[in-house]
XYZ file of N, CA, C and O in Angstrom:
328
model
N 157.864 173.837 34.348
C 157.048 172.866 33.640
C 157.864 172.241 32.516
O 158.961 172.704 32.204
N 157.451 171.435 32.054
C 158.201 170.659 30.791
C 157.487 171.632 29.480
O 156.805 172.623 29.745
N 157.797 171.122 27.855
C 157.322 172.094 27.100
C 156.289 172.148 26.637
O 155.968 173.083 25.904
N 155.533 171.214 26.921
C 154.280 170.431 26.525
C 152.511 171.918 26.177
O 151.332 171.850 26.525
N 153.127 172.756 25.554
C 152.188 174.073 25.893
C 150.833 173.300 26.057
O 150.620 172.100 25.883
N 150.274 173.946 26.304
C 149.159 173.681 26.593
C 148.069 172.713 27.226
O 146.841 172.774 27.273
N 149.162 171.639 27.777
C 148.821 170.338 28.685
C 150.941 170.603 29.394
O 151.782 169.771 29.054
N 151.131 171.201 29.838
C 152.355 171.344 30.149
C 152.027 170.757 31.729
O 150.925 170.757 32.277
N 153.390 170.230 32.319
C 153.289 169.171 33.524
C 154.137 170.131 34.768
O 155.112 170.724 34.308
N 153.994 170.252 35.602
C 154.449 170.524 36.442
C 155.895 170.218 37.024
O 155.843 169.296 37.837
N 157.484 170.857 36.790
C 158.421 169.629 37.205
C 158.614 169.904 38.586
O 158.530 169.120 39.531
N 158.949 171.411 38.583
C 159.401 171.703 39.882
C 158.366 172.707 40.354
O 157.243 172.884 39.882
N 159.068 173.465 41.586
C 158.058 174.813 42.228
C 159.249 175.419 43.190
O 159.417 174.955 44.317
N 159.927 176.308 42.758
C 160.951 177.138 43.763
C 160.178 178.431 44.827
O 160.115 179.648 44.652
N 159.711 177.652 45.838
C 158.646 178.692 46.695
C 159.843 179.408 47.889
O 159.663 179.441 49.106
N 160.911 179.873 47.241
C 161.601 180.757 48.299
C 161.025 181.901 48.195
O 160.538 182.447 49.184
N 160.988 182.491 46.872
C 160.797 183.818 46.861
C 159.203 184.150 47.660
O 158.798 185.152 48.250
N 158.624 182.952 47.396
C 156.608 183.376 47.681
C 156.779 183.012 49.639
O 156.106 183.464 50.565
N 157.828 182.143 49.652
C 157.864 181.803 51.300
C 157.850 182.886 51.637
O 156.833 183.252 52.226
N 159.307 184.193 51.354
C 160.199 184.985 51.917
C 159.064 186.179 51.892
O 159.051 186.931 52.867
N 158.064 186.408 50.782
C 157.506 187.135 50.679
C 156.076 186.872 51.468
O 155.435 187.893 51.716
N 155.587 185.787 51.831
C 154.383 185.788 52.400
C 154.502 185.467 53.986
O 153.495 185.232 54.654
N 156.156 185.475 54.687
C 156.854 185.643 55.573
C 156.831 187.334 55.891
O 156.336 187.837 56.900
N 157.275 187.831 55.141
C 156.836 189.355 55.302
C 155.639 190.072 55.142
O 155.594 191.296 55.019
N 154.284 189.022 55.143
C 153.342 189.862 55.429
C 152.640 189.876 54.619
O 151.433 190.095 54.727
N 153.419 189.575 53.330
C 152.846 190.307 51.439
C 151.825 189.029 51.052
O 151.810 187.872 51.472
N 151.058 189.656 50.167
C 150.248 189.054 49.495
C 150.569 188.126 48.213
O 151.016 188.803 47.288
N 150.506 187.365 48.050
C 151.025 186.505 46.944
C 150.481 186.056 45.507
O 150.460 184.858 45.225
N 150.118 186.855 44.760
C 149.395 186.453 43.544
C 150.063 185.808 42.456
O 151.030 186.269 41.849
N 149.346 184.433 42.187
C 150.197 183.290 41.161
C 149.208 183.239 39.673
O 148.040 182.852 39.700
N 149.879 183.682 38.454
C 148.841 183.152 37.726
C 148.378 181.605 37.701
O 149.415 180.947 37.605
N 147.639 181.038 37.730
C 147.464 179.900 38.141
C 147.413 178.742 37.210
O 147.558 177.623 37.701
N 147.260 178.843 36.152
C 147.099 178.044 35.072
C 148.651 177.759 34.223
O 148.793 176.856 33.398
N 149.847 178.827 34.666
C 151.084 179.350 33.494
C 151.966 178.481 34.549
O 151.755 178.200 35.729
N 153.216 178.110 33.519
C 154.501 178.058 34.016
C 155.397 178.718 33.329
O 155.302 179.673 32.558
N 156.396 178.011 33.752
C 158.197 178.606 32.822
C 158.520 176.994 32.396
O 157.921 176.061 32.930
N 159.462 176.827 31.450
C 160.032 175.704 30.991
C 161.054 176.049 31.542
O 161.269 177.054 32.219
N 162.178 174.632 31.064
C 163.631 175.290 31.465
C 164.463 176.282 30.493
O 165.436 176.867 30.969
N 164.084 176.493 29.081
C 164.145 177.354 28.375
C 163.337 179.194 28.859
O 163.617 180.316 28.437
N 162.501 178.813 29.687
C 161.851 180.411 30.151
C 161.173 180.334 29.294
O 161.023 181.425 28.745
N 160.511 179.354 28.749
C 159.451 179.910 27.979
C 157.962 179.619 28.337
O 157.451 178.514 28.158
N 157.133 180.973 28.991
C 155.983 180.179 29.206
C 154.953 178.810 28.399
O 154.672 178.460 27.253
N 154.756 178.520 29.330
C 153.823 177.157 29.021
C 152.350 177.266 29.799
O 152.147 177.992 30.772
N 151.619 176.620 29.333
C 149.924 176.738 29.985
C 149.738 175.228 30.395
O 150.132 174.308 29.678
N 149.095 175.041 31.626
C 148.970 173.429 32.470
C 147.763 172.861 31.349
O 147.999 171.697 31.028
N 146.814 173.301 30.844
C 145.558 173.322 30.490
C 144.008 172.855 31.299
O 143.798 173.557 32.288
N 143.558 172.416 31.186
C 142.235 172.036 31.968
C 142.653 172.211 33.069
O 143.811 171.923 33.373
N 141.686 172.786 34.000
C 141.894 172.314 35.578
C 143.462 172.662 35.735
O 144.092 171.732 36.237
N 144.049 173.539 35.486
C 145.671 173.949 35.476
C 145.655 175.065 36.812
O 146.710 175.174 37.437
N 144.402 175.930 37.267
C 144.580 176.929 38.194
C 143.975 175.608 39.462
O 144.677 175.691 40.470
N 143.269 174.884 39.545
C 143.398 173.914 40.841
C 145.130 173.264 40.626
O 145.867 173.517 41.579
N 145.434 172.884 40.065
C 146.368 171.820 39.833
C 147.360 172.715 40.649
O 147.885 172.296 41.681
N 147.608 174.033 40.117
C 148.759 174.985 40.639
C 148.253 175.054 42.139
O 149.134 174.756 42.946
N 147.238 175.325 42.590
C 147.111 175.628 43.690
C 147.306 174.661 44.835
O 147.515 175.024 45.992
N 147.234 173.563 44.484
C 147.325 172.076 44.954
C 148.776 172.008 45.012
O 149.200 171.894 46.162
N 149.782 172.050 43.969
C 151.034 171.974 43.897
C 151.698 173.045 44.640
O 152.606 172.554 45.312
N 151.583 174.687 44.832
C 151.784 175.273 46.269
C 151.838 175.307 47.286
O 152.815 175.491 48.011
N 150.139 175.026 47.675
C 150.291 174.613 49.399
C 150.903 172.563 49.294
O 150.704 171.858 50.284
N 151.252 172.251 48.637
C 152.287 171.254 48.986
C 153.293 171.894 49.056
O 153.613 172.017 50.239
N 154.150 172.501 48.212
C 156.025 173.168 48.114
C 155.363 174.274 49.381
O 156.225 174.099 50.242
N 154.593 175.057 49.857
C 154.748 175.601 50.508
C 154.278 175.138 52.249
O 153.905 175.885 53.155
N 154.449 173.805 52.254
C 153.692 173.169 53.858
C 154.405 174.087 55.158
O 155.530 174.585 55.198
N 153.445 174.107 56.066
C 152.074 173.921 56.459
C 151.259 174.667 56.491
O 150.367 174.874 57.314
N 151.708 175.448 54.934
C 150.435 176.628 55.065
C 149.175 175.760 54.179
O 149.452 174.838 53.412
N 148.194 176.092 54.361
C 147.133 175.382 53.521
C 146.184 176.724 51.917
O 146.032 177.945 51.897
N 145.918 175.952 51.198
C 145.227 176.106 50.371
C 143.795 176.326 50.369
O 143.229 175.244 50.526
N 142.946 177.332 50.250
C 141.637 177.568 49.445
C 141.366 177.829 48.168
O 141.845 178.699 47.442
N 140.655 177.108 47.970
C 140.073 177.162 46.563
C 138.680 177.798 46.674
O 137.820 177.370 47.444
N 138.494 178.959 45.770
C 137.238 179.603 45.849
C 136.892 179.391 44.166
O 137.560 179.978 43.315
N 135.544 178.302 43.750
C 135.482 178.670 42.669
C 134.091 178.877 42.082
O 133.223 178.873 42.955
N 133.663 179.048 40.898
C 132.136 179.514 40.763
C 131.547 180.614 41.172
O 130.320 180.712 41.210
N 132.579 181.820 41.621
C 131.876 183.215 41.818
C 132.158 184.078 40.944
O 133.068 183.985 40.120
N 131.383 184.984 41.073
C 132.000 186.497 39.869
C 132.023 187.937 41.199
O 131.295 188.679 41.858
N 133.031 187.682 40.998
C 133.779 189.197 41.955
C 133.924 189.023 43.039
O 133.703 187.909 43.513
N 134.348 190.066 43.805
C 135.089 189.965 45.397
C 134.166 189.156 46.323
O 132.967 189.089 46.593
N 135.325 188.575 46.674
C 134.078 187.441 48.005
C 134.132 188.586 49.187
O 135.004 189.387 49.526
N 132.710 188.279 49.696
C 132.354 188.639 50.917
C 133.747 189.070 51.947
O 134.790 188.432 51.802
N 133.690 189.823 52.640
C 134.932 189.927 53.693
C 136.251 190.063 53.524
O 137.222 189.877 54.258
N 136.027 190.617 51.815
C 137.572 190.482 51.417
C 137.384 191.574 50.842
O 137.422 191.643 49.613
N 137.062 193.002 51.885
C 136.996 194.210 51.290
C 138.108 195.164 50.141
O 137.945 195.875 49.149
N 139.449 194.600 51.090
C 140.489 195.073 50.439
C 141.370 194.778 49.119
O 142.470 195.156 48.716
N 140.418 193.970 48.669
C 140.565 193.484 47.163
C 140.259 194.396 46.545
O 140.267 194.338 45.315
């Protein structure tokens, strides 16, 4: 992200490691709202920052697709192993 805390912009998305890992099977948990600058210093997207991330993934990561689950409190249905 750029340094902008708290309205911080999105520059890049290096999805080797989440490819290589959700290639092997693994589960992939992103905080969704955070980045890194180019300094490493976290930054926050703000409003609407955990859609924004999730939107910006399943793009860097095509042709896997994106769900968005939002407005619940606790484990969705069928997702025992949470």
């Amino acid at each position: 992200t750029d340094s902008s805390h708290t309205k911080a912009r999105i520059q890049h998305i290096d999805e080797h490691r989440m490819r290589a890992d959700l290639d092997a099977g693994r589960v992939v948990v992103v905080a969704g709202f955070q980045g890194v600058d180019e300094k490493g210093d976290i930054t926050t997207l703000g409003r609407g920052g955990s859609d924004t991330t999730a939107v910006a993934l399943a793009a860097a990561l095509l042709p896997l697709r994106a769900e968005l689950a939002v407005g619940f409190i606790g484990p969705l249905p069928g997702y025992a192993g949470i």
